[in-house]
Amino acid sequence: MGVKVGVLALQGDVAEHIAAFREALAERPGSSVTAVRHAEDLTDLDALAIPGGESTTISRLIEKNGLYEPLAEFGGGVFATCAGMVLSADRVDDPRVRPLSLIPMHVARNAFGRQVDSRETMLEVAALTEPFRAVFIRAPVATDAGDGVEVLARIPEGIVAVRSGRHMAFAFHPELGGDLRLHRMFLEGLGV
Ligand code: GLN
């Protein structure tokens, strides 16, 4: 059966998420990957990607487009990266972000310090047999994860990959770099 994935398209690396999910779904006929800008775009979606970008800006645009409640109540799985991880949390260290409370965790923005803009590391991720080349760009970390949240990867600074029910969140960018193992794990977890 086809899978309907939406990508929140307010700001950030939207095109990269669309391309990665299109590739991950190439062999599933009837699937679609579409941009989400308004509440009605969420209708019938099985999953939603919340991209990397600037979480304060995305949060502001969510309010402006009347998307806060529809996103907080979204019934499908959420695949959130970087700024998306910040937005999917239930607690954030920055009052300019109103988190969607999709995953019970506390997230600290820009957790690597100002001088470290980006970093690449071979990361051990639970449930993957080989390490994942993780690209961190002004990345957040989760500093705690609540009940039912499975920590999939952690580095000295904190938690960088989690799964909670059908939701997954990453401090790095699986949509960059062409390795789609985490997308596939997410799609399998949807049970569609
Ligand atoms: N630092 C950004 C934020 O907190 C996230 C960066 C990213 O998404 N690459 O919004």
Tab-separated table of C-alpha atoms and ligand atoms in Angstrom:
chain	number	residue	atom	x	y	z
A	1	MET	CA	0.000	0.000	0.000
A	2	GLY	CA	1.157	3.546	-0.699
A	3	VAL	CA	2.317	5.893	2.044
A	4	LYS	CA	1.298	9.562	2.114
A	5	VAL	CA	4.052	11.740	3.559
A	6	GLY	CA	3.841	15.501	4.047
A	7	VAL	CA	6.780	17.825	4.636
A	8	LEU	CA	6.174	20.960	6.706
A	9	ALA	CA	7.170	23.607	4.176
A	10	LEU	CA	7.405	26.867	6.100
A	11	GLN	CA	11.190	27.295	6.275
A	12	GLY	CA	14.307	25.111	6.230
A	13	ASP	CA	15.578	22.194	4.164
A	14	VAL	CA	12.165	21.242	2.772
A	15	ALA	CA	13.383	20.205	-0.700
A	16	GLU	CA	15.935	17.793	0.793
A	17	HIS	CA	13.243	16.096	2.899
A	18	ILE	CA	10.919	15.784	-0.088
A	19	ALA	CA	13.707	14.291	-2.224
A	20	ALA	CA	14.795	11.821	0.489
A	21	PHE	CA	11.252	10.542	1.149
A	22	ARG	CA	10.530	10.316	-2.605
A	23	GLU	CA	13.611	8.136	-2.967
A	24	ALA	CA	12.759	6.040	0.108
A	25	LEU	CA	9.248	5.464	-1.299
A	26	ALA	CA	10.249	4.932	-4.934
A	27	GLU	CA	9.326	1.261	-4.824
A	28	ARG	CA	5.993	1.705	-3.029
A	29	PRO	CA	3.349	2.389	-5.686
A	30	GLY	CA	0.617	4.839	-4.761
A	31	SER	CA	2.866	6.772	-2.354
A	32	SER	CA	3.109	10.555	-2.344
A	33	VAL	CA	5.276	13.243	-0.770
A	34	THR	CA	3.675	16.683	-0.591
A	35	ALA	CA	4.364	20.101	0.956
A	36	VAL	CA	2.337	21.147	4.020
A	37	ARG	CA	1.645	24.850	4.519
A	38	HIS	CA	-1.955	24.890	5.758
A	39	ALA	CA	-4.066	22.713	8.043
A	40	GLU	CA	-5.978	21.142	5.135
A	41	ASP	CA	-2.694	19.842	3.669
A	42	LEU	CA	-2.491	17.431	6.632
A	43	THR	CA	-5.672	15.570	5.643
A	44	ASP	CA	-5.089	11.844	5.046
A	45	LEU	CA	-1.327	11.991	5.650
A	46	ASP	CA	0.276	8.923	7.231
A	47	ALA	CA	3.390	10.851	8.221
A	48	LEU	CA	4.852	14.333	8.467
A	49	ALA	CA	8.479	15.459	8.236
A	50	ILE	CA	9.440	18.551	10.217
A	51	PRO	CA	12.653	19.811	8.608
A	52	GLY	CA	15.839	21.390	9.839
A	53	GLY	CA	16.059	25.155	9.659
A	54	GLU	CA	15.495	27.807	12.277
A	55	SER	CA	13.118	26.621	14.975
A	56	THR	CA	12.223	30.136	16.194
A	57	THR	CA	11.223	31.118	12.637
A	58	ILE	CA	9.318	27.881	11.983
A	59	SER	CA	7.505	28.282	15.329
A	60	ARG	CA	6.452	31.819	14.391
A	61	LEU	CA	5.208	30.668	10.965
A	62	ILE	CA	3.286	27.764	12.535
A	63	GLU	CA	1.350	30.317	14.609
A	64	LYS	CA	0.884	32.638	11.653
A	65	ASN	CA	-0.553	29.864	9.468
A	66	GLY	CA	-2.900	28.585	12.203
A	67	LEU	CA	-1.036	25.285	12.267
A	68	TYR	CA	-0.259	24.916	15.968
A	69	GLU	CA	-3.324	22.845	17.002
A	70	PRO	CA	-3.487	20.782	13.787
A	71	LEU	CA	0.195	19.836	14.149
A	72	ALA	CA	-0.015	19.152	17.895
A	73	GLU	CA	-2.990	16.859	17.185
A	74	PHE	CA	-1.559	15.219	14.057
A	75	GLY	CA	-2.397	11.515	14.195
A	76	GLY	CA	0.344	10.112	11.949
A	77	GLY	CA	4.032	9.543	12.537
A	78	VAL	CA	6.416	12.492	12.695
A	79	PHE	CA	9.987	12.445	11.331
A	80	ALA	CA	11.734	15.470	12.802
A	81	THR	CA	15.282	16.654	12.178
A	82	CYS	CA	17.295	19.326	13.983
A	83	ALA	CA	14.976	22.386	14.203
A	84	GLY	CA	12.191	19.816	13.788
A	85	MET	CA	13.491	17.977	16.858
A	86	VAL	CA	13.305	21.253	18.809
A	87	LEU	CA	9.681	21.747	17.679
A	88	SER	CA	8.596	18.178	18.413
A	89	ALA	CA	9.723	18.303	22.070
A	90	ASP	CA	7.494	19.180	25.004
A	91	ARG	CA	10.090	21.422	26.670
A	92	VAL	CA	12.636	23.736	24.999
A	93	ASP	CA	15.255	26.028	26.547
A	94	ASP	CA	14.155	28.993	24.387
A	95	PRO	CA	10.851	30.806	25.075
A	96	ARG	CA	10.643	31.941	21.440
A	97	VAL	CA	9.815	28.359	20.456
A	98	ARG	CA	6.374	26.995	21.331
A	99	PRO	CA	7.013	23.269	21.132
A	100	LEU	CA	4.380	20.923	19.704
A	101	SER	CA	4.676	18.402	22.584
A	102	LEU	CA	4.732	15.402	20.248
A	103	ILE	CA	7.589	13.706	22.121
A	104	PRO	CA	8.150	13.976	25.896
A	105	MET	CA	11.713	15.330	26.054
A	106	HIS	CA	13.580	18.490	26.965
A	107	VAL	CA	15.624	19.952	24.109
A	108	ALA	CA	18.450	22.491	24.297
A	109	ARG	CA	19.009	24.502	21.119
A	110	ASN	CA	22.514	25.071	19.702
A	111	ALA	CA	23.918	22.647	22.226
A	112	PHE	CA	27.410	22.434	20.741
A	113	GLY	CA	28.413	26.006	21.573
A	114	ARG	CA	28.598	28.968	19.248
A	115	GLN	CA	32.027	28.288	17.832
A	116	VAL	CA	31.112	24.805	16.552
A	117	ASP	CA	28.869	25.371	13.545
A	118	SER	CA	28.849	21.900	12.148
A	119	ARG	CA	30.359	18.523	12.724
A	120	GLU	CA	30.243	15.123	11.102
A	121	THR	CA	30.590	11.934	13.035
A	122	MET	CA	30.135	8.197	12.570
A	123	LEU	CA	27.330	7.517	15.006
A	124	GLU	CA	26.232	4.237	16.550
A	125	VAL	CA	22.446	4.119	16.287
A	126	ALA	CA	20.481	1.413	18.108
A	127	ALA	CA	18.777	-0.898	15.607
A	128	LEU	CA	21.301	-0.144	12.829
A	129	THR	CA	24.034	-2.714	12.318
A	130	GLU	CA	26.512	-0.246	10.768
A	131	PRO	CA	27.235	3.311	12.059
A	132	PHE	CA	25.431	6.262	10.453
A	133	ARG	CA	27.353	9.259	9.068
A	134	ALA	CA	25.609	12.002	11.042
A	135	VAL	CA	25.837	15.649	9.961
A	136	PHE	CA	25.212	18.091	12.817
A	137	ILE	CA	24.549	21.755	11.891
A	138	ARG	CA	24.068	24.149	14.849
A	139	ALA	CA	22.381	21.140	16.375
A	140	PRO	CA	20.235	20.729	19.450
A	141	VAL	CA	20.379	17.809	21.890
A	142	ALA	CA	17.754	16.320	24.162
A	143	THR	CA	18.837	16.610	27.787
A	144	ASP	CA	16.188	14.223	29.067
A	145	ALA	CA	13.686	11.850	27.531
A	146	GLY	CA	10.412	10.920	29.200
A	147	ASP	CA	8.514	7.678	29.598
A	148	GLY	CA	8.121	5.651	26.449
A	149	VAL	CA	10.903	7.477	24.596
A	150	GLU	CA	13.535	5.126	23.241
A	151	VAL	CA	16.986	6.707	23.003
A	152	LEU	CA	18.508	5.530	19.712
A	153	ALA	CA	21.774	7.486	19.876
A	154	ARG	CA	23.662	9.686	22.241
A	155	ILE	CA	26.934	11.621	22.169
A	156	PRO	CA	28.781	13.290	25.085
A	157	GLU	CA	26.655	16.461	24.688
A	158	GLY	CA	23.345	14.593	24.999
A	159	ILE	CA	20.693	12.525	23.229
A	160	VAL	CA	20.672	12.906	19.440
A	161	ALA	CA	18.156	10.326	18.164
A	162	VAL	CA	14.899	9.113	19.702
A	163	ARG	CA	11.852	7.063	18.831
A	164	SER	CA	8.520	7.517	20.577
A	165	GLY	CA	5.659	5.449	19.205
A	166	ARG	CA	5.543	6.225	15.488
A	167	HIS	CA	7.578	9.446	15.902
A	168	MET	CA	11.316	9.748	15.377
A	169	ALA	CA	13.503	12.805	16.006
A	170	PHE	CA	17.144	13.435	15.150
A	171	ALA	CA	19.537	16.243	16.102
A	172	PHE	CA	21.367	15.560	12.809
A	173	HIS	CA	20.180	15.429	9.193
A	174	PRO	CA	19.344	11.974	7.779
A	175	GLU	CA	17.789	13.815	4.809
A	176	LEU	CA	21.288	14.871	3.685
A	177	GLY	CA	23.878	12.433	2.440
A	178	GLY	CA	21.842	9.736	0.734
A	179	ASP	CA	21.760	7.134	3.542
A	180	LEU	CA	18.064	6.288	3.883
A	181	ARG	CA	18.234	3.594	6.571
A	182	LEU	CA	16.570	5.828	9.168
A	183	HIS	CA	13.830	6.815	6.709
A	184	ARG	CA	13.168	3.128	6.056
A	185	MET	CA	13.076	2.342	9.776
A	186	PHE	CA	10.585	5.180	10.229
A	187	LEU	CA	8.392	4.035	7.313
A	188	GLU	CA	8.348	0.465	8.642
A	189	GLY	CA	7.267	1.755	12.054
A	190	LEU	CA	4.214	3.464	10.545
A	191	GLY	CA	2.569	0.113	9.981
A	192	VAL	CA	0.904	1.331	6.763
B	1	GLN	N1	19.939	25.871	15.461
B	1	GLN	C1	18.700	25.648	14.774
B	1	GLN	C2	17.511	25.831	15.691
B	1	GLN	O1	17.598	25.634	16.868
B	1	GLN	C3	18.626	24.262	14.177
B	1	GLN	C4	19.635	24.103	13.086
B	1	GLN	C5	19.227	23.126	12.026
B	1	GLN	O2	18.049	22.787	11.900
B	1	GLN	N2	20.185	22.732	11.216
B	1	GLN	O3	16.463	26.150	15.217
